[in-house]
Short mmCIF file of C-alpha atoms in Angstrom, two decimals:
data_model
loop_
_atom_site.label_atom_id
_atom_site.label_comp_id
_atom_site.label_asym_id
_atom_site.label_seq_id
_atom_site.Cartn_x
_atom_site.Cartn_y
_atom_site.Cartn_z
CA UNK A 224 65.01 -74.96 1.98
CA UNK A 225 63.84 -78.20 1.99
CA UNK A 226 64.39 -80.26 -1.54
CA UNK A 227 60.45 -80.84 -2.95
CA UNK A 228 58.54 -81.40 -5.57
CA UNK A 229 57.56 -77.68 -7.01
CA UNK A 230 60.58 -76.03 -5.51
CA UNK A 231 62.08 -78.50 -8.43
CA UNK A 232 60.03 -77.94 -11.20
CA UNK A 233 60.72 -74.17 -11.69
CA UNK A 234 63.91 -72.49 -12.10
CA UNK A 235 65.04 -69.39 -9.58
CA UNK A 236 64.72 -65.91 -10.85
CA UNK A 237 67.36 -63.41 -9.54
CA UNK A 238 67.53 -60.05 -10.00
CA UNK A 239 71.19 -58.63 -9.41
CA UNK A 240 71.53 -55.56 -7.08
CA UNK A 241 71.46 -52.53 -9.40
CA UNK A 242 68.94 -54.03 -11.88
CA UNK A 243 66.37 -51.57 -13.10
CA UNK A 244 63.01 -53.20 -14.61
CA UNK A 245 60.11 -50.85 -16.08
CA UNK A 246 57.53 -50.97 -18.37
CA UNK A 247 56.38 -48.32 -20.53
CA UNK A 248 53.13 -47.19 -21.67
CA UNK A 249 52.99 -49.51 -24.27
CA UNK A 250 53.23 -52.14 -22.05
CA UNK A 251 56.81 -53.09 -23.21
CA UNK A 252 59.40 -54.27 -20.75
CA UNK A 253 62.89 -52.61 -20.23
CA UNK A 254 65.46 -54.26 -18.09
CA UNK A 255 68.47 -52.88 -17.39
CA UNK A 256 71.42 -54.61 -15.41
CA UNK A 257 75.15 -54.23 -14.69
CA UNK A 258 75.99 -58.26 -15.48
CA UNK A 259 75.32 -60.43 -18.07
CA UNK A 260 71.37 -60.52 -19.31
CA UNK A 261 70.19 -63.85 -20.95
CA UNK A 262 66.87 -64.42 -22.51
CA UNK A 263 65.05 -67.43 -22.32
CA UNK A 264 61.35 -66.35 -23.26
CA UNK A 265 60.02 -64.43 -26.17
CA UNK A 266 59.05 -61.20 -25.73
CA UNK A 267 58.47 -57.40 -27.12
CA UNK A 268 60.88 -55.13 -24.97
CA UNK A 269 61.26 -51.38 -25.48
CA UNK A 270 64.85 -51.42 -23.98
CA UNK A 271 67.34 -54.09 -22.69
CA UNK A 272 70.73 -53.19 -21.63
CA UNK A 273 73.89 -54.49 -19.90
CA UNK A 274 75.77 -51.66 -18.42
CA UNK A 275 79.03 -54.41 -17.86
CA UNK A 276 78.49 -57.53 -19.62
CA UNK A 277 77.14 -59.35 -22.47
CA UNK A 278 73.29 -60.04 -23.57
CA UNK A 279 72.53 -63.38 -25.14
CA UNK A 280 69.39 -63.98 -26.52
CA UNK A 281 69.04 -68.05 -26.67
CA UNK A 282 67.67 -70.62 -29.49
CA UNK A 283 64.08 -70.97 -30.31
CA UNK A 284 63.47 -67.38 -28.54
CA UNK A 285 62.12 -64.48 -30.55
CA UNK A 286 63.04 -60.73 -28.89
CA UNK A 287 61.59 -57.62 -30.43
CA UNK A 288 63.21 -54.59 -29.03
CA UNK A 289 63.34 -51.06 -29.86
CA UNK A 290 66.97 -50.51 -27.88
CA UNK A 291 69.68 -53.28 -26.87
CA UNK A 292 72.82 -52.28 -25.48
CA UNK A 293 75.55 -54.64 -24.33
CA UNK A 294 79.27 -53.44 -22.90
CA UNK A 295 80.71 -56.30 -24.31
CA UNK A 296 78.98 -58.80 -26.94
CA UNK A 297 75.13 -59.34 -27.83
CA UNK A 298 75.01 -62.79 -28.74
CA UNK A 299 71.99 -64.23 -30.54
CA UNK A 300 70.66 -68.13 -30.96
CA UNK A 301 67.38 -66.92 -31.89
CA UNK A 302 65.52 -64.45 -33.18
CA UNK A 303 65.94 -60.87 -32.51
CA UNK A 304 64.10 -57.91 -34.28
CA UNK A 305 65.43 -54.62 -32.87
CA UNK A 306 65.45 -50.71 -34.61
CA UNK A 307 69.18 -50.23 -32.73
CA UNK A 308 71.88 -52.82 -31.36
CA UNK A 309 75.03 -51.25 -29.72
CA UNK A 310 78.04 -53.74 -28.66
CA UNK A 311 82.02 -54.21 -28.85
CA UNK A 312 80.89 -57.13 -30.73
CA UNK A 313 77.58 -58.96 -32.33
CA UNK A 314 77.30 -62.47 -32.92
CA UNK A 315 74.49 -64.49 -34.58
CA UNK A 316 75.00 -68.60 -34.34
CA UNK A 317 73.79 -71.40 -36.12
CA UNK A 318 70.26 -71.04 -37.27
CA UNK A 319 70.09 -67.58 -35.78
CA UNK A 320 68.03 -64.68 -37.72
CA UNK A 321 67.95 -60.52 -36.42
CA UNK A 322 66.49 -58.06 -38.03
CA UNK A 323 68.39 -54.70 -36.98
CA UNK A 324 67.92 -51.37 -38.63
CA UNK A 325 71.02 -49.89 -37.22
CA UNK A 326 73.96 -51.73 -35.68
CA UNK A 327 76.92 -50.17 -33.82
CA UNK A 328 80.01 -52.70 -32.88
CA UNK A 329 83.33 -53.40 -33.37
CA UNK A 330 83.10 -56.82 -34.31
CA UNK A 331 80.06 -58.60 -36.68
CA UNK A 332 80.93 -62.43 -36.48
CA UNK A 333 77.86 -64.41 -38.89
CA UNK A 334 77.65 -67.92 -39.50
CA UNK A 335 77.21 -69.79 -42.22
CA UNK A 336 73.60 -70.60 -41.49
CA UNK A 337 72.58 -66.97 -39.78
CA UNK A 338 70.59 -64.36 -41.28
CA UNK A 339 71.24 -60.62 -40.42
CA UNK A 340 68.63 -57.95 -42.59
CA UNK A 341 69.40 -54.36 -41.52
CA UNK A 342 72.31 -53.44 -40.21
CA UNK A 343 72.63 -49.47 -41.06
CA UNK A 344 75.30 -47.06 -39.83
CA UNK A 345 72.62 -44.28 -38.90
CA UNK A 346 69.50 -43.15 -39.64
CA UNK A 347 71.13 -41.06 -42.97
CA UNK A 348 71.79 -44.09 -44.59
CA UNK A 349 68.20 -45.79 -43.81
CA UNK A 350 66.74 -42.26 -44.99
CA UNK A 351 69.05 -42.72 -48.43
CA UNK A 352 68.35 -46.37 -48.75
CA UNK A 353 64.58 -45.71 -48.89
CA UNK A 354 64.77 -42.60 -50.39
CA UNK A 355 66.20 -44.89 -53.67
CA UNK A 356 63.40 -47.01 -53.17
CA UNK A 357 59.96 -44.97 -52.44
CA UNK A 358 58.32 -46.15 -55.42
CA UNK A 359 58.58 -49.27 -54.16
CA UNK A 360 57.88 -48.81 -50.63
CA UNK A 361 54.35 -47.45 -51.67
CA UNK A 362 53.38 -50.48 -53.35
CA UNK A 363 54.27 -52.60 -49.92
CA UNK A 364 51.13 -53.54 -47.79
CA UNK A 365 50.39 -50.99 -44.56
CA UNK A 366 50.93 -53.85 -42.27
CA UNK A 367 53.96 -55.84 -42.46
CA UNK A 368 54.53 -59.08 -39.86
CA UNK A 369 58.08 -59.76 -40.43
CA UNK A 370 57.70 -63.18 -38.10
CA UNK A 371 53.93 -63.62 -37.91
CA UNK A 372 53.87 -62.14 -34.40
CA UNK A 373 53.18 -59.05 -33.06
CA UNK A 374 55.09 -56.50 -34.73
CA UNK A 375 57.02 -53.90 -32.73
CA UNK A 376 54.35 -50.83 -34.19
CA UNK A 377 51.62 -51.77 -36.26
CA UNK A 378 51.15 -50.00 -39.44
CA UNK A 379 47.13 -49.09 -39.07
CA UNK A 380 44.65 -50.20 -36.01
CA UNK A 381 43.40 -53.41 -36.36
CA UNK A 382 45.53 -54.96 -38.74
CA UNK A 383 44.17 -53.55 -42.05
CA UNK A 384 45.97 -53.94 -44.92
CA UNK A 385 46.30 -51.44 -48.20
CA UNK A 386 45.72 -53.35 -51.61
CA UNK A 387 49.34 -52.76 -53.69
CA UNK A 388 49.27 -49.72 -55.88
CA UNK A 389 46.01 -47.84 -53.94
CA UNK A 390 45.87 -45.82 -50.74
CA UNK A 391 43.24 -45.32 -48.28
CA UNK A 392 41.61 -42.16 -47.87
CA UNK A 393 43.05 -41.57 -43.90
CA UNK A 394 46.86 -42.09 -45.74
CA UNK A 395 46.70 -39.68 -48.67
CA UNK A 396 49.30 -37.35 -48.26
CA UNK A 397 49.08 -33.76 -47.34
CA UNK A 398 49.77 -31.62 -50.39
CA UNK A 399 53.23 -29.86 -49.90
CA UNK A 400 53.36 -25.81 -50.27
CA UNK A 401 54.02 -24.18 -53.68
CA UNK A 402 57.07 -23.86 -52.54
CA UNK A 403 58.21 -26.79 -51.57
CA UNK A 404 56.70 -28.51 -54.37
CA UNK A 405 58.47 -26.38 -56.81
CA UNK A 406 62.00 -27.10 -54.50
CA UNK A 407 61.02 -31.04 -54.59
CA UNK A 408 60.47 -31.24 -58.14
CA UNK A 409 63.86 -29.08 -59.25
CA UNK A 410 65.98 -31.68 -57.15
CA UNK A 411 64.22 -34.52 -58.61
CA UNK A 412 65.14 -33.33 -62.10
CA UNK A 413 68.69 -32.03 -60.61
CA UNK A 414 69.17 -36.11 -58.99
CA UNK A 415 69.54 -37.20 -62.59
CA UNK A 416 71.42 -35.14 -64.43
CA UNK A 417 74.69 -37.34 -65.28
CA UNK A 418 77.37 -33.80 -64.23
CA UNK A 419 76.19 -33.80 -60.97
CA UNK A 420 78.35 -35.92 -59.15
CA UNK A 421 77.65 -38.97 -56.88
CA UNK A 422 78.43 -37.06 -53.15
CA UNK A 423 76.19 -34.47 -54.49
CA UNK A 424 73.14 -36.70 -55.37
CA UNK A 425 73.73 -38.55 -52.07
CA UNK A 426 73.18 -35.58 -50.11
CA UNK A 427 70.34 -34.49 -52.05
CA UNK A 428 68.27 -37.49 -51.90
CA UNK A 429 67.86 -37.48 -48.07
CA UNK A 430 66.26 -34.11 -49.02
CA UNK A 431 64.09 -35.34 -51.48
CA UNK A 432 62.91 -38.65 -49.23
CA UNK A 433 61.57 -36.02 -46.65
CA UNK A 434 59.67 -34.15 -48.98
CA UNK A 435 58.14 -37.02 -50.67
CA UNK A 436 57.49 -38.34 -47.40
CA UNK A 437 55.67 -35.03 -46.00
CA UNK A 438 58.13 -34.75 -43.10
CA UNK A 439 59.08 -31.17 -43.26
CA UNK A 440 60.37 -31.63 -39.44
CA UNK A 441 63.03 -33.57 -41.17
CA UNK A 442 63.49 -31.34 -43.97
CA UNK A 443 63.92 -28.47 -42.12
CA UNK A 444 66.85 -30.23 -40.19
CA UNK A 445 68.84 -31.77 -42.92
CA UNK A 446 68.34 -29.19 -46.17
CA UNK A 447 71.35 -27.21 -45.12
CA UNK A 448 73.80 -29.57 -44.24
CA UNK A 449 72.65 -31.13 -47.18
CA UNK A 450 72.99 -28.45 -49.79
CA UNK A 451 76.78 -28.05 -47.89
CA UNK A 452 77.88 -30.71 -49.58
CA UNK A 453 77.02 -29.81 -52.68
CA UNK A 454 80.55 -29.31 -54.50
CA UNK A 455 79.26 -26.71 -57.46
CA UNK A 456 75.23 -26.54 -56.91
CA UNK A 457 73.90 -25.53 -60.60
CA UNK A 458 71.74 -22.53 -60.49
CA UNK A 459 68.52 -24.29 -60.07
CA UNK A 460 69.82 -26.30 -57.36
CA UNK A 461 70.87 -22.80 -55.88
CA UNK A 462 66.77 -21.86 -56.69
CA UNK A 463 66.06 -24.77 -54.91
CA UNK A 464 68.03 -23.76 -51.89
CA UNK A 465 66.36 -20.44 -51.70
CA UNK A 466 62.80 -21.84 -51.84
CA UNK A 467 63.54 -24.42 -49.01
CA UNK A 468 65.12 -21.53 -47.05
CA UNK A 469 62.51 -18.91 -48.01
CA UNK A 470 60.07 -21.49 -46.79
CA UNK A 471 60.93 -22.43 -43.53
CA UNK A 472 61.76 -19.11 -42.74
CA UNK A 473 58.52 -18.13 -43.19
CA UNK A 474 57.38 -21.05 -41.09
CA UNK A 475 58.62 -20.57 -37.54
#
């Protein structure tokens, strides 16, 4: 190929053998590849992966991702905003900021100049975190632009924002059953009593996040294994137990 002009101005793309690209119907991009993946343009991705190598995301670039997966290291320059990061080991350099909701690796190395918000074990822990906090996740806007870009779901079409302390008349929760109202309000008396002991109140909380939240999918799934490990439920906590169960019972 002969040296010119354009064939100089542009750097060469390639795309290793094995590389799978795809976009999904949100119009995010998902690359995955069995080398080494480095990002040099900002972008929203649903999934980026390296089945054998590392994934470095470089300075001055901002990645939103739903997945990244690396075999060996995910190492970050710039930005990167991502619900789940799994690697042998994450890095953030100089200057470098990620927002990850749940982080799975060997190895965290953080400079003294990084940032890193996030980083939860599972999705128990984010449900206990915010389960401490719903009071004051109801006074936070509907919206929420972490970087001033495009976020990775927006909160309500359009960009609309909630005025702290009110709530719209589409986002008023569904009232919950008698009997699940009557569960939710014995375990948020139960939550407080000084005898019950820490493991216990852990455990309970992820119940009482659902319910507040109106996710009885969730509640359904986690009330028993919950209540399990309870190390000497009171009597009311037992009640409790037998309206969830009574409930969902009834339900299917």
């Amino acid at each position: 190929m002969s040296a010119s002009g354009d064939s100089q101005s542009f750097p060469t793309m390639i795309i290793p053998h094995g590389t799978e690209i795809k976009i999904n119907t949100h119009g995010q991009l998902s690359i995955k590849t069995p080398g080494n993946l480095v990002i040099q343009n900002s972008g929203n991705y649903s999934e980026l992966e390296s089945t054998n190598g590392s994934i470095r995301i470089e300075d001055n670039v901002s990645v939103e991702a739903v997945s990244v997966r690396a075999a060996q290291a995910c190492f970050i320059q710039g930005t990167l905003t991502a619900w789940r990061v799994q690697a042998k080991k994450i890095a953030l350099e100089d200057h470098a900021k990620a927002y990850i909701m749940m982080q799975e690796c060997e190895q965290l190395e953080l400079s003294k100049t990084s940032r890193l918000v996030g980083n939860f074990a599972n999705e128990r822990e984010i449900y206990l975190m915010l389960g401490k906090f719903s009071a004051q996740l109801k006074e936070l806007p509907g919206n929420v632009d972490i970087q001033g870009s495009s976020s990775i779901a927006s909160g309500r079409p359009g960009g609309a924002q909630t005025i702290p302390g009110t709530v719209s008349e589409a986002d008023k929760p569904e009232e919950l059953p008698a009997q699940l109202q009557e569960a939710l309000a014995i375990l948020e008396q139960e939550i407080h009593l000084p005898e019950l002991d820490a493991q216990s109140k852990e455990a309970l909380r992820e119940v009482v996040f659902a319910l507040r939240a109106r996710n009885l999918q969730r509640a359904a799934l986690i009330y028993r294994d919950s209540f399990s490990e309870l190390t000497s439920p009171s009597p009311r906590l037992r009640a409790a137990y037998d309206l969830l169960a009574t409930h969902f019972r009834n339900a299917r």
